[in-house]
Every structure is written in C-alpha cells, then in structure tokens.
Amino acid sequence: MTRYLLRRLLIAIPSLLGISLVLYAVLALAPGDPFGELATNPNVPPEVAAALRVRFGLDDPIVLRYFRWLLAMLHGDWGFSFVSRMNVDTLILQRLPTTLLVIGSSQVLALLIALPVGVYAATRPYSVFDQVANTLAFIGFSLPTFFTGILLILVFSITLDWLPFVYRADLGVSGWRWWWEEFRQAVMPVAVLGLFQGASWTRYVRSAVLDVIRLDHVTTARAKGLKERVVIVKHVVRNALIPVVTLVALTMPAVFGGAIVTEQIFRVPGIGSLLISSMLANDTPVVMAVTFVFACLVILFNLIADLLYGWLDPRIAYR
C-alpha cells in the first residue's frame, strides 16, 4: 500500500499544478483587482497607487505572476490579504477551526442518520418505517439549506428565544460556560447541514444495501444459520459501504463550498464567509488560496476513498 500511496501522491502533483494554473488564470482575467478602489479614491495620490501596483506586480504578465505565486507557495508564503492587511495563511488559520467544527459535526450527524436509517429501511422494504423514512428523506434534500436555516431561526431564535442566530467567534466566557454557549450557537448550522446531507445519504445507503442483500453470498450466510444481525453487519453493510464511501468522499469537498450559504445565514466566521467577502472585495490572494485548498481537498478525499476500498473489500488490491 505504501508504493500505491506514493504513486498516487506523485500523480497528484501535476493535477494540482494544472488546477492552480487554471484558477490563477481565471482570477487574473476576471474584471477588477485589489487596488481598483484606489484609482477612484481622491485621498490616494495616483503615484502612490501606481507604486503599490508595481510593488505587488499587478501589471506584470499573467505567466510571470503565476510562477511568482507558485514559488512563494512552495516556500510557504500564501500571499498577503489587501483587505484584512495580514498574511493569507494566518487569515485562513483563524477561520479554519470554526469551519472544521461546523462542517465536521454536521457530517458526523449526517452519517449517524443515514447509516442506521438507510440500513434498517433496506432490511424492511416497503414497510411503514421504510415509507416514512423515504418521505422524510425526499423532503429533507428537497428543501434548500437557506430555507431550513431561516425556518430554524424563526422558530428557535425569534419565536422561542432558545438559541442565538448569530455565531460569535469571541464568546467572552471560559470553562464549561464556553462549551455550553458554543454548543448553543452551533446547533442550528450543524442541524441544517447535517439533516440535508443525511437525507441525501439515506437514499444512497438504502439503495446500496438493497443491491447487496439479494446476492447469493448473503443467502448462503443465512442458510448456514448465522444470526440476521451478523449477516447484515458482516456480509451486507460492509459490501454496501463501498459506493457510499465514494459518495461521501466526493461530496465532502463540495460540502465546504455548500456551507457558504449556511455560514452567511448564521454569520458563521468560517472559510465560506471569508471566500464570499474576499470575492466581493476583489481580494485575489485570499480567493486563490481558498479555492486552491478546495481543490486539494478533492484530491485528498479521493485518495482516502481509494484506501478505504481495500479495507472494506479484501478483493481490492493496491496496484
């Protein structure tokens, strides 16, 4: 597996280079630049604006700027945010823990919903539980996150006044009080993302289990007198998880992008809100860094999915 892992990492290098080149070219050709507002600001002399553009090389050819950015990235320099007046890596690291908390908790919630509900519904097809689960799943992934987010705010924040609808990075408390306040303000964004993702994954888990449960080796396991629980866990679920792992791995990077809407609704100071504010302000270094991180996540989770295949199915060899 070590050789397979090294080979995949080597293949990922040209892929990341190609992705970074396309991203940089698209952002460089987009209208506007970080110093565009300086040209219309009467308080900034024209010679100062021109000196800043020369200092950061904004008037250089795109190819030259790209290679300058690539060399800086290889040396650990992610650039400088013209709006926040700080290094891009520092800015991202400030937002990353909040995003990981919200996104990670929502994905754990989605799996805790999808796996047991999908498996139980597949083992009892067309039962009352299966029909109710299918109905709720269809409703869950048909409603957009901005609708459910606003609905939760109206119910739990405005009507009942149970939960805060604005996420605060600085709570001003410590100890157990901090944990309680962090839990209260994270409940709604985590629930919005987790329920939406869990409803979608429930349908895939149910479909995958139904495909496996009819195979001959499952019938043979039952004929040997194994308990139904052992048959489902060892012979059905493990094989059915292979397409589910593919779905989760490919969906995970998109969840970081899809969380932008949820972060905007609840004012979560995460990577998504940082990307939106940077795009509105034409803060190109931040936009480039965040989108490149998303591209890295796509390749990383694809690699994780391939490694999990071999663990779920011993017939799969790493070559």
mmCIF file of C-alpha atoms in Angstrom:
data_model
loop_
_atom_site.group_PDB
_atom_site.id
_atom_site.type_symbol
_atom_site.label_atom_id
_atom_site.label_comp_id
_atom_site.label_asym_id
_atom_site.label_seq_id
_atom_site.Cartn_x
_atom_site.Cartn_y
_atom_site.Cartn_z
ATOM 1 C CA MET A 1 0.000 0.000 0.000
ATOM 2 C CA THR A 2 2.949 2.325 0.613
ATOM 3 C CA ARG A 3 4.009 2.151 -3.035
ATOM 4 C CA TYR A 4 0.438 2.765 -4.132
ATOM 5 C CA LEU A 5 0.170 5.770 -1.819
ATOM 6 C CA LEU A 6 3.438 7.262 -3.072
ATOM 7 C CA ARG A 7 2.393 6.758 -6.683
ATOM 8 C CA ARG A 8 -0.934 8.478 -6.075
ATOM 9 C CA LEU A 9 0.808 11.405 -4.378
ATOM 10 C CA LEU A 10 3.165 11.772 -7.334
ATOM 11 C CA ILE A 11 0.212 11.739 -9.735
ATOM 12 C CA ALA A 12 -1.489 14.419 -7.634
ATOM 13 C CA ILE A 13 1.377 16.885 -8.169
ATOM 14 C CA PRO A 14 0.734 17.605 -11.900
ATOM 15 C CA SER A 15 -3.001 17.611 -11.207
ATOM 16 C CA LEU A 16 -2.601 20.309 -8.566
ATOM 17 C CA LEU A 17 -0.293 22.300 -10.828
ATOM 18 C CA GLY A 18 -2.845 22.224 -13.642
ATOM 19 C CA ILE A 19 -5.677 23.188 -11.297
ATOM 20 C CA SER A 20 -3.672 26.057 -9.812
ATOM 21 C CA LEU A 21 -2.787 27.364 -13.285
ATOM 22 C CA VAL A 22 -6.423 27.363 -14.410
ATOM 23 C CA LEU A 23 -7.593 29.004 -11.173
ATOM 24 C CA TYR A 24 -4.935 31.689 -11.332
ATOM 25 C CA ALA A 25 -5.662 32.466 -14.983
ATOM 26 C CA VAL A 26 -9.414 32.739 -14.368
ATOM 27 C CA LEU A 27 -8.943 35.048 -11.382
ATOM 28 C CA ALA A 28 -6.353 37.151 -13.210
ATOM 29 C CA LEU A 29 -8.635 37.615 -16.229
ATOM 30 C CA ALA A 30 -11.671 38.446 -14.079
ATOM 31 C CA PRO A 31 -12.699 42.119 -14.009
ATOM 32 C CA GLY A 32 -11.430 44.210 -11.110
ATOM 33 C CA ASP A 33 -8.324 43.950 -8.940
ATOM 34 C CA PRO A 34 -7.497 44.504 -5.259
ATOM 35 C CA PHE A 35 -6.314 48.090 -5.883
ATOM 36 C CA GLY A 36 -9.173 49.086 -8.142
ATOM 37 C CA GLU A 37 -10.736 51.272 -5.465
ATOM 38 C CA LEU A 38 -7.512 53.236 -5.085
ATOM 39 C CA ALA A 39 -7.949 54.681 -8.568
ATOM 40 C CA THR A 40 -11.293 56.257 -7.553
ATOM 41 C CA ASN A 41 -10.226 57.329 -4.049
ATOM 42 C CA PRO A 42 -9.396 61.052 -4.104
ATOM 43 C CA ASN A 43 -7.379 60.729 -0.872
ATOM 44 C CA VAL A 44 -4.819 58.417 -2.519
ATOM 45 C CA PRO A 45 -2.359 60.130 -4.869
ATOM 46 C CA PRO A 46 -2.028 58.476 -8.293
ATOM 47 C CA GLU A 47 1.705 57.941 -7.811
ATOM 48 C CA VAL A 48 1.052 56.001 -4.576
ATOM 49 C CA ALA A 49 -1.486 53.749 -6.283
ATOM 50 C CA ALA A 50 0.926 53.167 -9.177
ATOM 51 C CA ALA A 51 3.772 52.370 -6.754
ATOM 52 C CA LEU A 52 1.621 49.792 -4.958
ATOM 53 C CA ARG A 53 0.730 48.091 -8.224
ATOM 54 C CA VAL A 54 4.405 47.904 -9.138
ATOM 55 C CA ARG A 55 5.276 46.658 -5.647
ATOM 56 C CA PHE A 56 2.879 43.717 -5.915
ATOM 57 C CA GLY A 57 3.465 43.137 -9.643
ATOM 58 C CA LEU A 58 -0.192 43.513 -10.651
ATOM 59 C CA ASP A 59 0.736 44.869 -14.078
ATOM 60 C CA ASP A 60 3.144 42.027 -14.908
ATOM 61 C CA PRO A 61 2.172 39.300 -17.403
ATOM 62 C CA ILE A 62 -0.081 36.547 -16.059
ATOM 63 C CA VAL A 63 2.528 33.813 -16.578
ATOM 64 C CA LEU A 64 5.148 35.740 -14.622
ATOM 65 C CA ARG A 65 2.704 36.425 -11.784
ATOM 66 C CA TYR A 66 1.673 32.764 -11.671
ATOM 67 C CA PHE A 67 5.234 31.470 -11.368
ATOM 68 C CA ARG A 68 5.940 34.085 -8.716
ATOM 69 C CA TRP A 69 2.882 32.911 -6.785
ATOM 70 C CA LEU A 70 3.847 29.225 -7.234
ATOM 71 C CA LEU A 71 7.380 29.764 -5.935
ATOM 72 C CA ALA A 72 6.014 31.667 -2.975
ATOM 73 C CA MET A 73 3.553 28.840 -2.226
ATOM 74 C CA LEU A 74 6.368 26.281 -2.335
ATOM 75 C CA HIS A 75 8.189 28.379 0.270
ATOM 76 C CA GLY A 76 5.104 28.540 2.489
ATOM 77 C CA ASP A 77 4.096 32.084 1.545
ATOM 78 C CA TRP A 78 0.400 32.126 0.658
ATOM 79 C CA GLY A 79 0.346 35.832 -0.109
ATOM 80 C CA PHE A 80 -0.945 38.958 1.576
ATOM 81 C CA SER A 81 -4.571 39.979 2.021
ATOM 82 C CA PHE A 82 -5.019 43.527 0.745
ATOM 83 C CA VAL A 83 -8.304 43.934 2.616
ATOM 84 C CA SER A 84 -7.528 42.348 6.001
ATOM 85 C CA ARG A 85 -3.927 43.594 5.986
ATOM 86 C CA MET A 86 -2.481 40.258 7.095
ATOM 87 C CA ASN A 87 -0.935 37.133 5.625
ATOM 88 C CA VAL A 88 -3.383 34.802 3.894
ATOM 89 C CA ASP A 89 -2.300 31.697 5.805
ATOM 90 C CA THR A 90 -2.840 33.499 9.120
ATOM 91 C CA LEU A 91 -6.269 34.647 7.966
ATOM 92 C CA ILE A 92 -7.293 31.127 6.897
ATOM 93 C CA LEU A 93 -6.000 29.537 10.102
ATOM 94 C CA GLN A 94 -8.137 31.963 12.094
ATOM 95 C CA ARG A 95 -11.278 30.801 10.265
ATOM 96 C CA LEU A 96 -10.400 27.112 9.874
ATOM 97 C CA PRO A 97 -11.285 25.837 13.398
ATOM 98 C CA THR A 98 -14.822 27.229 13.158
ATOM 99 C CA THR A 99 -15.370 25.689 9.727
ATOM 100 C CA LEU A 100 -13.998 22.312 10.831
ATOM 101 C CA LEU A 101 -16.235 22.364 13.910
ATOM 102 C CA VAL A 102 -19.413 23.132 11.969
ATOM 103 C CA ILE A 103 -18.661 21.006 8.898
ATOM 104 C CA GLY A 104 -17.197 18.084 10.846
ATOM 105 C CA SER A 105 -20.089 17.953 13.307
ATOM 106 C CA SER A 106 -22.647 18.181 10.505
ATOM 107 C CA GLN A 107 -21.060 15.296 8.594
ATOM 108 C CA VAL A 108 -20.941 13.125 11.726
ATOM 109 C CA LEU A 109 -24.618 13.910 12.277
ATOM 110 C CA ALA A 110 -25.395 13.041 8.648
ATOM 111 C CA LEU A 111 -23.660 9.656 8.923
ATOM 112 C CA LEU A 112 -25.363 8.900 12.236
ATOM 113 C CA ILE A 113 -28.689 9.477 10.498
ATOM 114 C CA ALA A 114 -28.014 7.908 7.098
ATOM 115 C CA LEU A 115 -26.345 4.637 8.084
ATOM 116 C CA PRO A 116 -28.829 3.224 10.637
ATOM 117 C CA VAL A 117 -31.940 4.610 8.935
ATOM 118 C CA GLY A 118 -30.832 3.513 5.445
ATOM 119 C CA VAL A 119 -29.821 0.015 6.574
ATOM 120 C CA TYR A 120 -32.953 -0.539 8.655
ATOM 121 C CA ALA A 121 -35.202 0.705 5.852
ATOM 122 C CA ALA A 122 -33.498 -1.609 3.333
ATOM 123 C CA THR A 123 -33.898 -4.664 5.549
ATOM 124 C CA ARG A 124 -37.642 -3.944 5.758
ATOM 125 C CA PRO A 125 -38.507 -2.670 2.280
ATOM 126 C CA TYR A 126 -41.957 -1.151 1.718
ATOM 127 C CA SER A 127 -42.759 -1.299 5.426
ATOM 128 C CA VAL A 128 -44.220 1.646 7.316
ATOM 129 C CA PHE A 129 -40.759 2.618 8.565
ATOM 130 C CA ASP A 130 -39.344 2.464 5.038
ATOM 131 C CA GLN A 131 -42.107 4.632 3.596
ATOM 132 C CA VAL A 132 -41.826 7.204 6.378
ATOM 133 C CA ALA A 133 -38.028 7.291 6.044
ATOM 134 C CA ASN A 134 -38.240 7.726 2.266
ATOM 135 C CA THR A 135 -40.784 10.514 2.607
ATOM 136 C CA LEU A 136 -38.710 12.389 5.172
ATOM 137 C CA ALA A 137 -35.556 11.871 3.075
ATOM 138 C CA PHE A 138 -37.224 13.316 -0.027
ATOM 139 C CA ILE A 139 -38.416 16.307 1.980
ATOM 140 C CA GLY A 140 -35.005 16.722 3.611
ATOM 141 C CA PHE A 141 -32.896 17.011 0.479
ATOM 142 C CA SER A 142 -35.592 18.852 -1.497
ATOM 143 C CA LEU A 143 -35.586 21.825 0.874
ATOM 144 C CA PRO A 144 -32.607 24.175 0.313
ATOM 145 C CA THR A 145 -30.391 24.968 3.276
ATOM 146 C CA PHE A 146 -31.183 28.676 3.191
ATOM 147 C CA PHE A 147 -34.889 27.874 3.649
ATOM 148 C CA THR A 148 -34.398 25.472 6.554
ATOM 149 C CA GLY A 149 -31.865 27.841 8.108
ATOM 150 C CA ILE A 150 -34.294 30.765 8.075
ATOM 151 C CA LEU A 151 -37.074 28.471 9.326
ATOM 152 C CA LEU A 152 -34.981 27.351 12.317
ATOM 153 C CA ILE A 153 -34.097 30.961 13.092
ATOM 154 C CA LEU A 154 -37.786 31.957 13.058
ATOM 155 C CA VAL A 155 -38.758 29.065 15.336
ATOM 156 C CA PHE A 156 -35.889 28.653 17.804
ATOM 157 C CA SER A 157 -34.412 32.156 17.878
ATOM 158 C CA ILE A 158 -37.245 34.594 17.290
ATOM 159 C CA THR A 159 -40.343 32.703 18.469
ATOM 160 C CA LEU A 160 -38.965 30.539 21.282
ATOM 161 C CA ASP A 161 -35.779 32.549 22.002
ATOM 162 C CA TRP A 162 -33.868 29.361 22.805
ATOM 163 C CA LEU A 163 -30.837 29.667 20.525
ATOM 164 C CA PRO A 164 -28.732 32.572 19.190
ATOM 165 C CA PHE A 165 -28.980 33.078 15.428
ATOM 166 C CA VAL A 166 -25.625 34.885 15.080
ATOM 167 C CA TYR A 167 -22.469 32.820 15.510
ATOM 168 C CA ARG A 168 -19.863 34.620 17.621
ATOM 169 C CA ALA A 169 -16.187 33.737 17.391
ATOM 170 C CA ASP A 170 -15.398 35.541 20.646
ATOM 171 C CA LEU A 171 -17.882 34.444 23.300
ATOM 172 C CA GLY A 172 -16.174 36.240 26.162
ATOM 173 C CA VAL A 173 -16.620 33.299 28.565
ATOM 174 C CA SER A 174 -14.479 30.354 29.617
ATOM 175 C CA GLY A 175 -14.736 26.903 31.148
ATOM 176 C CA TRP A 176 -17.950 24.939 30.946
ATOM 177 C CA ARG A 177 -19.829 28.121 30.097
ATOM 178 C CA TRP A 178 -17.825 28.408 26.879
ATOM 179 C CA TRP A 179 -18.648 24.836 25.890
ATOM 180 C CA TRP A 180 -22.360 25.405 26.545
ATOM 181 C CA GLU A 181 -22.506 28.663 24.573
ATOM 182 C CA GLU A 182 -20.509 27.101 21.727
ATOM 183 C CA PHE A 183 -22.956 24.200 21.628
ATOM 184 C CA ARG A 184 -25.983 26.539 21.608
ATOM 185 C CA GLN A 185 -24.744 28.658 18.730
ATOM 186 C CA ALA A 186 -23.565 25.649 16.672
ATOM 187 C CA VAL A 187 -26.791 23.633 16.978
ATOM 188 C CA MET A 188 -28.706 25.282 14.134
ATOM 189 C CA PRO A 189 -25.964 25.476 11.450
ATOM 190 C CA VAL A 190 -24.891 21.897 12.222
ATOM 191 C CA ALA A 191 -28.508 20.711 12.090
ATOM 192 C CA VAL A 192 -29.173 22.468 8.770
ATOM 193 C CA LEU A 193 -26.147 20.927 7.042
ATOM 194 C CA GLY A 194 -26.377 17.546 8.786
ATOM 195 C CA LEU A 195 -30.064 16.948 8.111
ATOM 196 C CA PHE A 196 -29.737 17.995 4.470
ATOM 197 C CA GLN A 197 -26.741 15.736 3.885
ATOM 198 C CA GLY A 198 -28.176 12.894 5.970
ATOM 199 C CA ALA A 199 -31.420 12.887 3.983
ATOM 200 C CA SER A 200 -29.493 12.570 0.723
ATOM 201 C CA TRP A 201 -27.162 9.850 2.001
ATOM 202 C CA THR A 202 -30.043 7.842 3.469
ATOM 203 C CA ARG A 203 -31.372 7.165 -0.007
ATOM 204 C CA TYR A 204 -27.951 6.013 -1.235
ATOM 205 C CA VAL A 205 -27.388 3.743 1.777
ATOM 206 C CA ARG A 206 -30.816 2.153 1.342
ATOM 207 C CA SER A 207 -30.219 1.571 -2.377
ATOM 208 C CA ALA A 208 -26.742 0.102 -1.806
ATOM 209 C CA VAL A 209 -27.967 -2.267 0.928
ATOM 210 C CA LEU A 210 -30.884 -3.419 -1.241
ATOM 211 C CA ASP A 211 -28.459 -4.308 -4.050
ATOM 212 C CA VAL A 212 -26.229 -6.378 -1.760
ATOM 213 C CA ILE A 213 -28.889 -8.045 0.373
ATOM 214 C CA ARG A 214 -30.199 -10.017 -2.632
ATOM 215 C CA LEU A 215 -26.814 -11.520 -3.594
ATOM 216 C CA ASP A 216 -26.038 -15.216 -3.318
ATOM 217 C CA HIS A 217 -23.410 -14.952 -0.586
ATOM 218 C CA VAL A 218 -25.967 -13.319 1.726
ATOM 219 C CA THR A 219 -28.424 -16.164 1.091
ATOM 220 C CA THR A 220 -25.629 -18.662 1.790
ATOM 221 C CA ALA A 221 -24.756 -16.931 5.060
ATOM 222 C CA ARG A 222 -28.372 -17.176 6.175
ATOM 223 C CA ALA A 223 -28.529 -20.827 5.139
ATOM 224 C CA LYS A 224 -25.556 -21.544 7.413
ATOM 225 C CA GLY A 225 -27.681 -20.482 10.366
ATOM 226 C CA LEU A 226 -25.972 -17.183 11.110
ATOM 227 C CA LYS A 227 -27.954 -14.650 13.072
ATOM 228 C CA GLU A 228 -29.629 -11.952 10.994
ATOM 229 C CA ARG A 229 -27.652 -9.240 12.774
ATOM 230 C CA VAL A 230 -24.353 -10.931 11.879
ATOM 231 C CA VAL A 231 -25.456 -11.372 8.275
ATOM 232 C CA ILE A 232 -26.412 -7.713 7.936
ATOM 233 C CA VAL A 233 -23.317 -6.293 9.642
ATOM 234 C CA LYS A 234 -20.607 -8.588 8.229
ATOM 235 C CA HIS A 235 -21.938 -9.639 4.846
ATOM 236 C CA VAL A 236 -24.268 -6.836 3.763
ATOM 237 C CA VAL A 237 -23.274 -3.491 5.252
ATOM 238 C CA ARG A 238 -19.547 -3.871 4.681
ATOM 239 C CA ASN A 239 -20.008 -4.558 0.959
ATOM 240 C CA ALA A 240 -22.729 -1.950 0.616
ATOM 241 C CA LEU A 241 -20.487 0.768 2.055
ATOM 242 C CA ILE A 242 -18.187 0.810 -0.991
ATOM 243 C CA PRO A 243 -20.441 3.019 -3.168
ATOM 244 C CA VAL A 244 -21.391 5.016 -0.063
ATOM 245 C CA VAL A 245 -17.710 5.739 0.637
ATOM 246 C CA THR A 246 -17.341 7.001 -2.933
ATOM 247 C CA LEU A 247 -20.330 9.289 -2.495
ATOM 248 C CA VAL A 248 -19.163 10.664 0.855
ATOM 249 C CA ALA A 249 -15.597 11.219 -0.356
ATOM 250 C CA LEU A 250 -16.709 13.080 -3.483
ATOM 251 C CA THR A 251 -19.329 15.071 -1.597
ATOM 252 C CA MET A 252 -17.119 16.160 1.294
ATOM 253 C CA PRO A 253 -15.177 18.883 -0.595
ATOM 254 C CA ALA A 254 -18.433 20.164 -2.072
ATOM 255 C CA VAL A 255 -19.844 20.445 1.453
ATOM 256 C CA PHE A 256 -17.181 23.033 2.286
ATOM 257 C CA GLY A 257 -18.382 25.078 -0.672
ATOM 258 C CA GLY A 258 -22.041 24.410 0.029
ATOM 259 C CA ALA A 259 -21.582 25.567 3.620
ATOM 260 C CA ILE A 260 -21.043 29.089 2.279
ATOM 261 C CA VAL A 261 -24.806 29.665 2.230
ATOM 262 C CA THR A 262 -25.252 28.334 5.757
ATOM 263 C CA GLU A 263 -22.334 30.386 7.056
ATOM 264 C CA GLN A 264 -23.862 33.508 5.539
ATOM 265 C CA ILE A 265 -27.264 32.836 7.132
ATOM 266 C CA PHE A 266 -25.916 32.263 10.645
ATOM 267 C CA ARG A 267 -22.953 34.669 10.270
ATOM 268 C CA VAL A 268 -20.502 31.846 10.943
ATOM 269 C CA PRO A 269 -16.942 33.269 10.679
ATOM 270 C CA GLY A 270 -15.644 30.361 8.623
ATOM 271 C CA ILE A 271 -13.878 29.737 5.332
ATOM 272 C CA GLY A 272 -17.086 30.150 3.326
ATOM 273 C CA SER A 273 -17.848 33.638 4.595
ATOM 274 C CA LEU A 274 -14.189 34.549 4.100
ATOM 275 C CA LEU A 275 -14.395 33.464 0.458
ATOM 276 C CA ILE A 276 -17.552 35.487 -0.177
ATOM 277 C CA SER A 277 -16.192 38.657 1.432
ATOM 278 C CA SER A 278 -12.881 38.295 -0.429
ATOM 279 C CA MET A 279 -14.649 37.866 -3.775
ATOM 280 C CA LEU A 280 -16.758 40.979 -3.158
ATOM 281 C CA ALA A 281 -13.626 42.957 -2.263
ATOM 282 C CA ASN A 282 -11.552 41.536 -5.170
ATOM 283 C CA ASP A 283 -9.054 40.199 -2.640
ATOM 284 C CA THR A 284 -7.454 37.867 -5.182
ATOM 285 C CA PRO A 285 -4.745 36.270 -2.960
ATOM 286 C CA VAL A 286 -7.366 35.064 -0.464
ATOM 287 C CA VAL A 287 -9.727 33.802 -3.176
ATOM 288 C CA MET A 288 -6.881 31.955 -4.869
ATOM 289 C CA ALA A 289 -5.719 30.346 -1.635
ATOM 290 C CA VAL A 290 -9.204 29.208 -0.549
ATOM 291 C CA THR A 291 -10.156 27.781 -3.947
ATOM 292 C CA PHE A 292 -6.810 26.002 -4.162
ATOM 293 C CA VAL A 293 -7.449 24.466 -0.735
ATOM 294 C CA PHE A 294 -10.820 23.206 -2.010
ATOM 295 C CA ALA A 295 -9.040 21.613 -4.991
ATOM 296 C CA CYS A 296 -6.575 19.911 -2.641
ATOM 297 C CA LEU A 297 -9.495 18.576 -0.608
ATOM 298 C CA VAL A 298 -10.987 16.964 -3.720
ATOM 299 C CA ILE A 299 -7.769 15.059 -4.439
ATOM 300 C CA LEU A 300 -7.256 14.187 -0.766
ATOM 301 C CA PHE A 301 -10.719 12.714 -0.245
ATOM 302 C CA ASN A 302 -10.474 10.756 -3.496
ATOM 303 C CA LEU A 303 -7.277 9.202 -2.171
ATOM 304 C CA ILE A 304 -8.922 8.427 1.178
ATOM 305 C CA ALA A 305 -11.819 6.737 -0.640
ATOM 306 C CA ASP A 306 -9.441 4.545 -2.645
ATOM 307 C CA LEU A 307 -7.650 3.482 0.540
ATOM 308 C CA LEU A 308 -10.931 2.639 2.257
ATOM 309 C CA TYR A 309 -11.942 0.400 -0.658
ATOM 310 C CA GLY A 310 -9.201 -2.068 0.200
ATOM 311 C CA TRP A 311 -10.238 -2.139 3.851
ATOM 312 C CA LEU A 312 -13.903 -2.742 3.041
ATOM 313 C CA ASP A 313 -13.294 -5.333 0.327
ATOM 314 C CA PRO A 314 -10.167 -7.549 0.625
ATOM 315 C CA ARG A 315 -10.516 -8.489 -3.052
ATOM 316 C CA ILE A 316 -9.377 -4.982 -3.996
ATOM 317 C CA ALA A 317 -5.583 -4.827 -4.314
ATOM 318 C CA TYR A 318 -3.410 -1.702 -4.243
ATOM 319 C CA ARG A 319 -1.504 -1.730 -7.520
#
